[in-house]
CSV table of C-alpha atoms in Angstrom, one decimal:
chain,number,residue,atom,x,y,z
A,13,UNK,CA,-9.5,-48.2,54.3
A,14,UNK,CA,-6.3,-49.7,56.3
A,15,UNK,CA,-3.1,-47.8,56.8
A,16,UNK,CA,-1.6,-50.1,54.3
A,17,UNK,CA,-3.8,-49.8,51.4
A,18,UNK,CA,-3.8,-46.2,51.6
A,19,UNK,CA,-0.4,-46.0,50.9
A,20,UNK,CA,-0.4,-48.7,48.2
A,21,UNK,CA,-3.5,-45.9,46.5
A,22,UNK,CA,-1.6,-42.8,47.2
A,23,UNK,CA,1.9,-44.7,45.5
A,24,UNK,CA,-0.6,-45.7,42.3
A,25,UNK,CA,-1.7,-42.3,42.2
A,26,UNK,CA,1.5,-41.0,42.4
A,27,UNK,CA,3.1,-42.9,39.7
A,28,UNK,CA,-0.4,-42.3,37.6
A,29,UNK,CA,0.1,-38.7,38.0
A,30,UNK,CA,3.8,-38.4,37.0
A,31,UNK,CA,3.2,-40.5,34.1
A,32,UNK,CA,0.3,-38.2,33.3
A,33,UNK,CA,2.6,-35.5,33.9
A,34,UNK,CA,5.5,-36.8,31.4
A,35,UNK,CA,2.4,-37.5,28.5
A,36,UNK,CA,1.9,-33.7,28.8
A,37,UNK,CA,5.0,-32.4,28.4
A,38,UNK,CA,5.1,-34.8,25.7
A,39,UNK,CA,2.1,-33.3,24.1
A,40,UNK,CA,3.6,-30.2,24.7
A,41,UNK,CA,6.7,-30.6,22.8
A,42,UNK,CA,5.3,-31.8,19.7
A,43,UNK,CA,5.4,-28.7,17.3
A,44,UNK,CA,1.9,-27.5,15.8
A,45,UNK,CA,1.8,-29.3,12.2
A,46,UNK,CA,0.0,-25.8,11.0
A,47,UNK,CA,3.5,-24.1,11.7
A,48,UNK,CA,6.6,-24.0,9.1
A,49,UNK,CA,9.6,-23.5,10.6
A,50,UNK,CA,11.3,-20.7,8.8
A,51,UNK,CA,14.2,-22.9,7.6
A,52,UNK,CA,11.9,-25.7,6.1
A,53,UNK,CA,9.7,-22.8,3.7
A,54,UNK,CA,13.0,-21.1,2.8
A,55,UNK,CA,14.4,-23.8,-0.2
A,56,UNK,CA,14.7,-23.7,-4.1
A,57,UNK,CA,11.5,-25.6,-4.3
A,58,UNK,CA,9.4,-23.0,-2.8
A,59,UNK,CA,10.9,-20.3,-4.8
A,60,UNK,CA,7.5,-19.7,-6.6
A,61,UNK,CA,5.4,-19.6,-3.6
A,62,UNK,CA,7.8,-17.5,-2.0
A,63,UNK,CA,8.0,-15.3,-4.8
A,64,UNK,CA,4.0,-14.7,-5.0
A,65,UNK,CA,3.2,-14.6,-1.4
A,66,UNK,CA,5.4,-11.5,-1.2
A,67,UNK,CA,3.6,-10.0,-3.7
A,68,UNK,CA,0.3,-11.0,-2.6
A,69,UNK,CA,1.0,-9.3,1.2
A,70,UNK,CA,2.5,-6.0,-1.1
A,71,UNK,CA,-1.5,-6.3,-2.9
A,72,UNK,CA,-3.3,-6.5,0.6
A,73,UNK,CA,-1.1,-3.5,1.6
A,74,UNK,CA,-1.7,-1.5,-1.0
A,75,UNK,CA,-5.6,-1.6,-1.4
A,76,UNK,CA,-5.2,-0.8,2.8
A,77,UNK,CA,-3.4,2.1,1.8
A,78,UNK,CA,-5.2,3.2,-1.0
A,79,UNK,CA,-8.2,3.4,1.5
A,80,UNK,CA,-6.9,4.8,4.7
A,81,UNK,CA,-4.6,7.8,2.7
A,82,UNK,CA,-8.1,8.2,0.6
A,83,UNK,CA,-9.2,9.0,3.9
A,84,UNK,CA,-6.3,11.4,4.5
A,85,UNK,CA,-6.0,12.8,1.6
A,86,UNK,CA,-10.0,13.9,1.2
A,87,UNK,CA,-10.7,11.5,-1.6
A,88,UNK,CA,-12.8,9.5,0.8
A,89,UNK,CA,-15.1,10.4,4.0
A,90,UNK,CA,-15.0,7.3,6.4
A,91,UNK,CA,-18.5,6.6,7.1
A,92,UNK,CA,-18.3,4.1,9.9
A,93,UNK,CA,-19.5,4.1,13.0
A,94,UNK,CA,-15.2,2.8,14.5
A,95,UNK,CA,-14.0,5.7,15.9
A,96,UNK,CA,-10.6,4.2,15.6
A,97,UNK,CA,-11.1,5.2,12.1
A,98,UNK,CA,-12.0,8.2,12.2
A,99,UNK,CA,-8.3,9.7,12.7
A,100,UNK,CA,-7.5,9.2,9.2
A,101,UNK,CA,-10.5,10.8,8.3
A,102,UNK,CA,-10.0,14.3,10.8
A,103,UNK,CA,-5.9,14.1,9.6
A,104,UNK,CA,-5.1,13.9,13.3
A,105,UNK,CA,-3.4,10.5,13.2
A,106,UNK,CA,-1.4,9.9,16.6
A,107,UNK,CA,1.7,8.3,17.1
A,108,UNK,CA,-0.2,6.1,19.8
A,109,UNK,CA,-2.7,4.8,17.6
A,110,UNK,CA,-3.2,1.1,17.3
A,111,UNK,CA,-5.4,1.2,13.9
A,112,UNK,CA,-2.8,2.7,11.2
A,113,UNK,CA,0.3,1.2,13.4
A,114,UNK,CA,-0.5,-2.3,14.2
A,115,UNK,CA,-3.8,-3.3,12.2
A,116,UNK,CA,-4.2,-5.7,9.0
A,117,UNK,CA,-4.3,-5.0,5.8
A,118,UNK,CA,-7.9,-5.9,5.9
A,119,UNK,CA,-8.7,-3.3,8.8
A,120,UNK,CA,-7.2,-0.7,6.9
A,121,UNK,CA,-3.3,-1.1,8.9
A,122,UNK,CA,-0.8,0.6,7.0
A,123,UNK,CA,2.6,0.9,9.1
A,124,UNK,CA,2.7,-3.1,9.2
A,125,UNK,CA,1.1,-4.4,6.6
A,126,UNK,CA,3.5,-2.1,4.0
A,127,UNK,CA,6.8,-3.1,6.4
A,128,UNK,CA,5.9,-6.8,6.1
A,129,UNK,CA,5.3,-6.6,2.1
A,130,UNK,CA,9.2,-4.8,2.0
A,131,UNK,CA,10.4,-7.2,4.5
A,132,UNK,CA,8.9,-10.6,2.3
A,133,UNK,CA,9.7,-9.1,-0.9
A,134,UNK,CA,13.1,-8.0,0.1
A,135,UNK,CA,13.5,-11.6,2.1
A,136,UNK,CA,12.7,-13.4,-1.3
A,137,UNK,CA,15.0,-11.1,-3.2
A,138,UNK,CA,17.9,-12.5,-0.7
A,139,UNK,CA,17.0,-16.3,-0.9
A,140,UNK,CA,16.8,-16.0,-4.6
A,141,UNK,CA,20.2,-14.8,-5.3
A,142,UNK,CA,21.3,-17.6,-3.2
A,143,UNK,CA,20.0,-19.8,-5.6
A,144,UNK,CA,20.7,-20.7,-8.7
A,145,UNK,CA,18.9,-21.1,-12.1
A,146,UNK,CA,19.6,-24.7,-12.4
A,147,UNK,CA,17.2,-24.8,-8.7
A,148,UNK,CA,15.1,-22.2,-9.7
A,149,UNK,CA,13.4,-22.0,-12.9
A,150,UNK,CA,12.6,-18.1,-13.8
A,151,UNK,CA,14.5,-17.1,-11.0
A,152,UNK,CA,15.8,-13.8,-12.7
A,153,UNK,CA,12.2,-13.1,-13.4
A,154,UNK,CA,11.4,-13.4,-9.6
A,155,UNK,CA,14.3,-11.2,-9.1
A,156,UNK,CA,13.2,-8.6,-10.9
A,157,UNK,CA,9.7,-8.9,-9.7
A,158,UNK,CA,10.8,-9.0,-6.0
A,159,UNK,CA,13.0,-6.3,-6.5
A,160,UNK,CA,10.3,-4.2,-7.9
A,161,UNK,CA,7.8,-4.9,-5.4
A,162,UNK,CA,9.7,-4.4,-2.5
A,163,UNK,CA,10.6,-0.8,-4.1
A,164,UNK,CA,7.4,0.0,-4.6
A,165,UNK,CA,6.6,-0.8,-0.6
A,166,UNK,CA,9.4,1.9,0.0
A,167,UNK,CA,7.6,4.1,-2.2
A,168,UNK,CA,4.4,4.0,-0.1
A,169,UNK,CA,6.2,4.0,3.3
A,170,UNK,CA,7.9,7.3,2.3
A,171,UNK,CA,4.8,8.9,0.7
A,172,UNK,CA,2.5,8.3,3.7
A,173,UNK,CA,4.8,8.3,7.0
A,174,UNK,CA,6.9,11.7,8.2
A,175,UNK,CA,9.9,9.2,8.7
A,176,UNK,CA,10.2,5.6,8.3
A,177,UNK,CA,12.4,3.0,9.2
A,178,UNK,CA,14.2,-0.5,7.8
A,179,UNK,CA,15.0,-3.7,10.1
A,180,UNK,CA,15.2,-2.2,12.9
A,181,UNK,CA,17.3,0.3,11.7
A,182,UNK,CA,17.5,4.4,12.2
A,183,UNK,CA,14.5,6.2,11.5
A,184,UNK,CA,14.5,7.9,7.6
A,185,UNK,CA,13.4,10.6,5.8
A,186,UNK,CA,11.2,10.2,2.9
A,187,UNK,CA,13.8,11.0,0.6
A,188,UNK,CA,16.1,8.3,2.3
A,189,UNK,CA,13.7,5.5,1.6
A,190,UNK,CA,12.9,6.9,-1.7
A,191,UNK,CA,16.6,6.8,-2.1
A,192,UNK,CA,16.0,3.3,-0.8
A,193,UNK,CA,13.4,2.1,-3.2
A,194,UNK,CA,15.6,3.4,-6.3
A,195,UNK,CA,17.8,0.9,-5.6
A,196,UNK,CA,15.0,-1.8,-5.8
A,197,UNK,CA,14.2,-0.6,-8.5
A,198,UNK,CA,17.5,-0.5,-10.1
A,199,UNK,CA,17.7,-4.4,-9.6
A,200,UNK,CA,14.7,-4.8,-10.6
A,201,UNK,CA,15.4,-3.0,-14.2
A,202,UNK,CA,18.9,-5.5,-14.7
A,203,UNK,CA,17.3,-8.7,-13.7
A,204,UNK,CA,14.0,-8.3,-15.6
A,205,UNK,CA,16.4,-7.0,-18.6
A,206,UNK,CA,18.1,-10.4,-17.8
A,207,UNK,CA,14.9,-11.9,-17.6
A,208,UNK,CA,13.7,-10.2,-21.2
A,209,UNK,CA,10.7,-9.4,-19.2
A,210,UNK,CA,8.8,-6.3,-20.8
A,211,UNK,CA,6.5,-6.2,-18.6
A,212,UNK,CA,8.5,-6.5,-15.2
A,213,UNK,CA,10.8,-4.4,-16.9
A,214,UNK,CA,8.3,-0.9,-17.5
A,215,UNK,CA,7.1,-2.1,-13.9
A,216,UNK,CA,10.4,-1.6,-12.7
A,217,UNK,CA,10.9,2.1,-14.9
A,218,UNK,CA,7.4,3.4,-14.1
A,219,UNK,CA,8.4,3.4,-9.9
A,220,UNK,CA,11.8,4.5,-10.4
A,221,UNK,CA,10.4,7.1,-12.1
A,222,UNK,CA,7.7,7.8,-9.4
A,223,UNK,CA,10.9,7.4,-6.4
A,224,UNK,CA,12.5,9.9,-8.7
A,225,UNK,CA,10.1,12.7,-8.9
A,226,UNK,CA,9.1,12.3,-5.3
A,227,UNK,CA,12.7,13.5,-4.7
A,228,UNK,CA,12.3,16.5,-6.9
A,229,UNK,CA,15.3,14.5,-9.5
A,230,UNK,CA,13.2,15.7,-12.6
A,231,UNK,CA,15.8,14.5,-15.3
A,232,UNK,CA,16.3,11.2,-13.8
A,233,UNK,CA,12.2,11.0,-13.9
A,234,UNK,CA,11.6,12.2,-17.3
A,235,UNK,CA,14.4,9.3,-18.7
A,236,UNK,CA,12.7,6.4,-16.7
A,237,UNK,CA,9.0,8.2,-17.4
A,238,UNK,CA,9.4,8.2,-21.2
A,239,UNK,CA,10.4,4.6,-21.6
A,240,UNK,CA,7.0,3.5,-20.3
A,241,UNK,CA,4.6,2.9,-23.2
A,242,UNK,CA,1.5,5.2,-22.4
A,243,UNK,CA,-1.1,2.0,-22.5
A,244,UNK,CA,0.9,0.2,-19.9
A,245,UNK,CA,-0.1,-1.2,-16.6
A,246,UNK,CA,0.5,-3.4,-14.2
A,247,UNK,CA,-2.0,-4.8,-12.3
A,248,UNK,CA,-2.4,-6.1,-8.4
A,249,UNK,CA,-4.4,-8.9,-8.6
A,250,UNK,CA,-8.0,-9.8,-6.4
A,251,UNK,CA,-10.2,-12.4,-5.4
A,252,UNK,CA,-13.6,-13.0,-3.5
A,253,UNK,CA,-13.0,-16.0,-1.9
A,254,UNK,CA,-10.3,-14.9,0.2
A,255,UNK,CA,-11.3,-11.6,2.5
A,256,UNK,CA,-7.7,-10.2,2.3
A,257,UNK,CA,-7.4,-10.4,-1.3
A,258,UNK,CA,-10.1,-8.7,-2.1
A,259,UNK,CA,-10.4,-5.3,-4.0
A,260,UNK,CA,-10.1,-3.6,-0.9
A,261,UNK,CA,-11.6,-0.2,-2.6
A,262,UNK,CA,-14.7,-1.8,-4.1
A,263,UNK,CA,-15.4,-3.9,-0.4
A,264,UNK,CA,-14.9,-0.6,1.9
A,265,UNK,CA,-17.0,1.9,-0.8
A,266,UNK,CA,-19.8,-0.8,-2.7
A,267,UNK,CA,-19.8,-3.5,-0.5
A,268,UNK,CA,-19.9,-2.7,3.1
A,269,UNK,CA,-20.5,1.2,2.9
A,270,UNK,CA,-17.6,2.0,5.0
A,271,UNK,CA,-16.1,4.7,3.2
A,272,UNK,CA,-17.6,7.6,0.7
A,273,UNK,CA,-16.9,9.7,-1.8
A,274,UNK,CA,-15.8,12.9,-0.4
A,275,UNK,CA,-18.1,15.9,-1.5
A,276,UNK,CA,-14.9,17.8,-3.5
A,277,UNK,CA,-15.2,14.7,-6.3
A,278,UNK,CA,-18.9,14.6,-6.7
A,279,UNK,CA,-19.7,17.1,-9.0
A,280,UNK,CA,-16.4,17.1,-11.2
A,281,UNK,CA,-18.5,15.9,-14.2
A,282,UNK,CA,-15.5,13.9,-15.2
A,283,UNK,CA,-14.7,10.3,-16.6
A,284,UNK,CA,-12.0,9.8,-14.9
A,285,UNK,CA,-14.0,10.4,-12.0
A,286,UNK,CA,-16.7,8.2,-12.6
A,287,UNK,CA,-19.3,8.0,-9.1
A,288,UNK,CA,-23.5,6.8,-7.8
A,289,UNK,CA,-25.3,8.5,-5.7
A,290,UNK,CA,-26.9,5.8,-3.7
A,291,UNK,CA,-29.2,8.1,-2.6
A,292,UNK,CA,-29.1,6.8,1.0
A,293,UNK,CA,-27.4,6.9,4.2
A,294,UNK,CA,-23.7,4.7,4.1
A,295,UNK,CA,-23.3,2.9,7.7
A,296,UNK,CA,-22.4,5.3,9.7
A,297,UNK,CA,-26.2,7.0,9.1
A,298,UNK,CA,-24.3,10.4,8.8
A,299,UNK,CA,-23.1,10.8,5.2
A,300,UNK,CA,-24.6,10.5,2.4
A,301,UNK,CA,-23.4,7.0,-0.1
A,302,UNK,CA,-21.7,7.7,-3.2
A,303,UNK,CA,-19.5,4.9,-4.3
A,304,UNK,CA,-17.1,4.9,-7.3
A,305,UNK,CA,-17.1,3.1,-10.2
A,306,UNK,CA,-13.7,2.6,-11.5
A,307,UNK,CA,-13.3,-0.8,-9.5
A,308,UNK,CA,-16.2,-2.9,-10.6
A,309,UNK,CA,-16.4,-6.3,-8.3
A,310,UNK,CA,-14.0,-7.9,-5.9
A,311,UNK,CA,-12.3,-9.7,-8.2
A,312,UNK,CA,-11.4,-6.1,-10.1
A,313,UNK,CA,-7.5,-5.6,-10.6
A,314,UNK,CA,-6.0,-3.2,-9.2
A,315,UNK,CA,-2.7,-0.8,-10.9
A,316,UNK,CA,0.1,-0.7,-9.1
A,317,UNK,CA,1.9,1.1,-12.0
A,318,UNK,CA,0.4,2.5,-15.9
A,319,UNK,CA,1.8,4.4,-18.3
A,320,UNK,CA,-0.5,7.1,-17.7
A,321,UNK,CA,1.2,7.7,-14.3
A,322,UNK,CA,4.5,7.8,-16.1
A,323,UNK,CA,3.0,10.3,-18.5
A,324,UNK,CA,1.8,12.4,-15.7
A,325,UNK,CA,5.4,12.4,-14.2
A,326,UNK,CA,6.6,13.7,-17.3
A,327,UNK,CA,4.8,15.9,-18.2
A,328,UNK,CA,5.9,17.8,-14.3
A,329,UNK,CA,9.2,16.8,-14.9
A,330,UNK,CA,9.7,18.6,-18.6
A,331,UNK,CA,7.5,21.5,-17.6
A,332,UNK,CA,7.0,24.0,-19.9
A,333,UNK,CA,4.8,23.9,-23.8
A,334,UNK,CA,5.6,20.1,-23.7
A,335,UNK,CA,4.2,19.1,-19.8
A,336,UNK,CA,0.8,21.2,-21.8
A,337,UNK,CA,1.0,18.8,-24.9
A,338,UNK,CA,1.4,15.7,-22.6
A,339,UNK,CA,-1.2,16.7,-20.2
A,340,UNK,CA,-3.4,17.5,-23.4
A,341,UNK,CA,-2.8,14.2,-24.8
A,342,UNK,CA,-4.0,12.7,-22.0
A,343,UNK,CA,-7.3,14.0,-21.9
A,344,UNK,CA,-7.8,13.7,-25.5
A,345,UNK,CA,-7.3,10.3,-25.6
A,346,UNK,CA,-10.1,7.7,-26.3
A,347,UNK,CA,-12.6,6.5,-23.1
A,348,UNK,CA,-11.7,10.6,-21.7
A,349,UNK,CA,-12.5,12.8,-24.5
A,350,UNK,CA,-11.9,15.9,-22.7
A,351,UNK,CA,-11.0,19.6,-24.3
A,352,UNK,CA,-7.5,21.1,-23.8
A,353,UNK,CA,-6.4,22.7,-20.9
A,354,UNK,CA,-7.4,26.3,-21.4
A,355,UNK,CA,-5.0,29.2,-20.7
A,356,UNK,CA,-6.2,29.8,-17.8
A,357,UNK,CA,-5.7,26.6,-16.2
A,358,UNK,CA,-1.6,25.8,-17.4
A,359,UNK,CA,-1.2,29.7,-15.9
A,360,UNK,CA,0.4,27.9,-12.8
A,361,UNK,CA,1.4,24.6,-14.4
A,362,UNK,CA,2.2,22.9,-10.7
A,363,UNK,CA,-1.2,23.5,-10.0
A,364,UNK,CA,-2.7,21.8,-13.8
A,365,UNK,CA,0.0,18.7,-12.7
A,366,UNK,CA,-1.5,18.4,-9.4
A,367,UNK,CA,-5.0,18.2,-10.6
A,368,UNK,CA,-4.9,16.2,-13.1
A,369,UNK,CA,-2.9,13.9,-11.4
A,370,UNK,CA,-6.1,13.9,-8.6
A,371,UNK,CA,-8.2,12.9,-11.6
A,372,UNK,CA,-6.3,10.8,-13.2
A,373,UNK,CA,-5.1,8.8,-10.3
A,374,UNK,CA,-8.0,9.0,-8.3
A,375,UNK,CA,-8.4,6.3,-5.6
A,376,UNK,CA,-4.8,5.1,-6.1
A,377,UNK,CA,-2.8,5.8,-3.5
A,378,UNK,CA,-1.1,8.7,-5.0
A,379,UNK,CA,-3.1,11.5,-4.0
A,380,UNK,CA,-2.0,11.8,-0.2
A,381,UNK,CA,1.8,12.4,-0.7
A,382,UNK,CA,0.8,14.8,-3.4
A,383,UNK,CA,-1.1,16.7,-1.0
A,384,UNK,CA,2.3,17.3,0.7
A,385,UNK,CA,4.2,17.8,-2.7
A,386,UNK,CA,1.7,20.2,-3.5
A,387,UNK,CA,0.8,21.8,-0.7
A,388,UNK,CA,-3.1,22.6,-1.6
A,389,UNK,CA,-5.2,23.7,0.6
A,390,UNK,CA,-6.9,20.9,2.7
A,391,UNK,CA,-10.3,20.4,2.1
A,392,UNK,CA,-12.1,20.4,4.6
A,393,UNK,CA,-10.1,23.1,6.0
A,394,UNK,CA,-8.0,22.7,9.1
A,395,UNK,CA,-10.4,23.2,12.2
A,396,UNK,CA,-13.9,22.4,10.4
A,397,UNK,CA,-15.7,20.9,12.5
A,398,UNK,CA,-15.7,17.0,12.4
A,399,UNK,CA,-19.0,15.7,11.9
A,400,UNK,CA,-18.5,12.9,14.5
A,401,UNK,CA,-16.4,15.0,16.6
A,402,UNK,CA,-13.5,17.3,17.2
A,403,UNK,CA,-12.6,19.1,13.8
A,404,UNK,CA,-9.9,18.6,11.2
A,405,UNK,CA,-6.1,18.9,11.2
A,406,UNK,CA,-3.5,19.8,8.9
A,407,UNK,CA,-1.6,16.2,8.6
A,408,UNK,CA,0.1,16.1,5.6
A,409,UNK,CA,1.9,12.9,6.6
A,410,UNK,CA,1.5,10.2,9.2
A,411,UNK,CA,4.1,10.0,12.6
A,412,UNK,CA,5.9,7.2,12.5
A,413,UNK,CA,4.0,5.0,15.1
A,414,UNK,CA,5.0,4.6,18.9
A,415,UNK,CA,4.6,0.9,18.5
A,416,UNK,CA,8.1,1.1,15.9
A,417,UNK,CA,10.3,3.4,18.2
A,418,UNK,CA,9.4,1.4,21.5
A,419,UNK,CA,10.5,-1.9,20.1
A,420,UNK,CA,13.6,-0.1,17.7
A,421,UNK,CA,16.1,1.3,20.0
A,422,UNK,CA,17.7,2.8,16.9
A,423,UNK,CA,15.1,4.2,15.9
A,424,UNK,CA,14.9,6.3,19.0
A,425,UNK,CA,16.0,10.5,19.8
């Protein structure tokens, strides 16, 4: 090849390659189609998708929680073979664990997956009272809805965390973010009265009443409690086509095996506490499978609120002859059948609240902050040895995580 042509090829190449060059940082400029940007989502005519999707990630949260404070709480036994699980199970949860900090809904997260269900719901709440009615048809409704959910996602951040924090802000106490969620709540109870929306409306009562108790305000509880009609509920709703909305309680237990009844539920002999014996090893070939049966399929809903909670929190919040008589309704009442409370057991009333509470509410979520409200004694007992290793601790509550104080300079000393 002459002198000549060789720089007539390397001057083709040359222009070949910076035109090549240019077409990629074309390519590369050209925004993924599968990505909305934030501005484009956020308009009057998504108001409904907004609305639901907010709820939907408060749903996945929840059933996570339900599941990893089941854990925590001794409802459940994990019986995996992920030893990243096993912390909930032991109560030794670390403020450097990746699992309960960071992890989805779906692999039993809780710090995130509850944040990002306040953060959505609380983010909807905002656009929609930028909006109007004539943009947005049943916008109070959303309102109210929003308002609701995202209290209830303060609910759960201050029953299961030690402290807790909001956009970036100082770390909380419980009590602040319950505080916090009343106010949710409060919103909730004038848009859905707006809205004439009964049932957004006893949604709305039924967890102000539960932020209420969890602060020990037992007059403020008993008002919102006893406007809850006692066959209420409000269900979170579940698929089986989708993994994360599944009925997160019914996949973990029935499906995959990955969690088990803990032995203190097994012989209760109680309806409300309705279990199999599988009669078999789950999955992590250790304990034995007993799976529950209050959560049928996938596809089973899922309360997020009932009027038998509300009855429960009024009951402890009047005390007394007529927390008995409520308690004792509630067992009477048709599908439960049960006697009355003998003597006996209402001798320390705190102690018939908390345990028919534990029945009643079994496998909702509600039975690890009442394990600090309470103060039983943890079963298994603090230092039992842990069947997979190391022994059991007396958490009460989880840190809140490393992964929130290291990127939240306010939420640091």
């Amino acid at each position: 090849m002459t002198t000549m042509t060789m720089k007539v090829v390397t001057a083709v190449l040359a222009v070949s390659v910076t035109a090549a060059c240019s077409g990629f940082d074309r390519l590369l400029s050209v925004q993924t189609p599968s990505r909305l940007a934030e501005e484009s989502y956020l308009v009057p005519a998504n108001a409904a998708l907004i609305s639901s999707s907010a709820v939907a990630d408060y749903e996945c949260a929840l059933g996570g929680y339900a599941v990893a404070s089941g854990m925590a709480a001794g409802e459940l036994f994990d019986a995996t073979q992920t030893a990243a699980r096993w912390s909930y199970d032991r109560r030794n949860i670390l403020a450097v664990d990746a699992t309960y900090a960071t992890a989805t809904c779906e692999g039993i997260g809780v710090f995130t997956p509850i944040n990002t269900a306040r953060y959505t719901n609380d983010q909807a709440v905002t656009k929609l009272e930028e909006w109007s009615d004539a943009q947005v048809p049943n916008r109070q409704r959303m309102i109210a809805l929003n308002s609701a959910i995202a209290g209830f996602s303060l609910v759960l951040l201050g029953e299961g965390f030690c402290s807790g924090t909001i956009n970036v802000g100082a770390t909380l106490t419980p009590t602040q973010l319950f505080d916090s969620a009343e106010v949710r709540f409060t919103k909730a109870i004038t848009a859905a009265t707006t809205a004439n929306d009964a049932a957004i409306l006893n949604l709305a009562y039924a967890g102000r009443a539960r932020a209420r108790i969890n602060k020990a305000n037992k007059p403020g509880a008993a008002e919102d409690a006893a406007r809850v009609p006692v066959a209420f509920v409000y269900n979170a709703t579940s698929d089986a086509t989708v993994g994360r909305r599944n009925n997160r309680m019914f996949q973990q237990n029935n499906q995959s095996f990955s969690v088990t009844i803990a032995t203190a539920y097994r012989t209760l002999n109680d309806p409300r506490v309705s279990l199999t014996n599988q009669n078999r090893l789950a999955s992590d070939q250790v304990n034995q499978l007993w799976t529950q049966n209050k959560f049928t399929s996938l596809t089973a809903s899922y309360p997020i609120a009932s009027g038998i909670e509300s009855q429960l929190i009024l009951a402890e919040a009047r005390g007394g002859a007529e927390g008995i008589a409520i308690l004792n309704a509630l067992r009477a009442r048709t599908g439960v059948a049960l006697p009355a409370l003998t003597a006996q057991e209402t001798a320390n009333f705190n102690e018939a609240v908390a345990e028919e509470r534990r029945r009643e509410l079994f496998l909702q979520g509600n039975r690890w902050f009442d394990v600090r409200r309470f103060n039983p004694t943890l079963v298994p007992t603090t230092g039992t040895a842990y069947a997979k290793g190391g022994v059991y601790g007396d958490q009460r509550c989880w840190p809140l995580p490393d992964a929130e104080v290291l990127a939240n300079p306010n939420a640091r000393g």
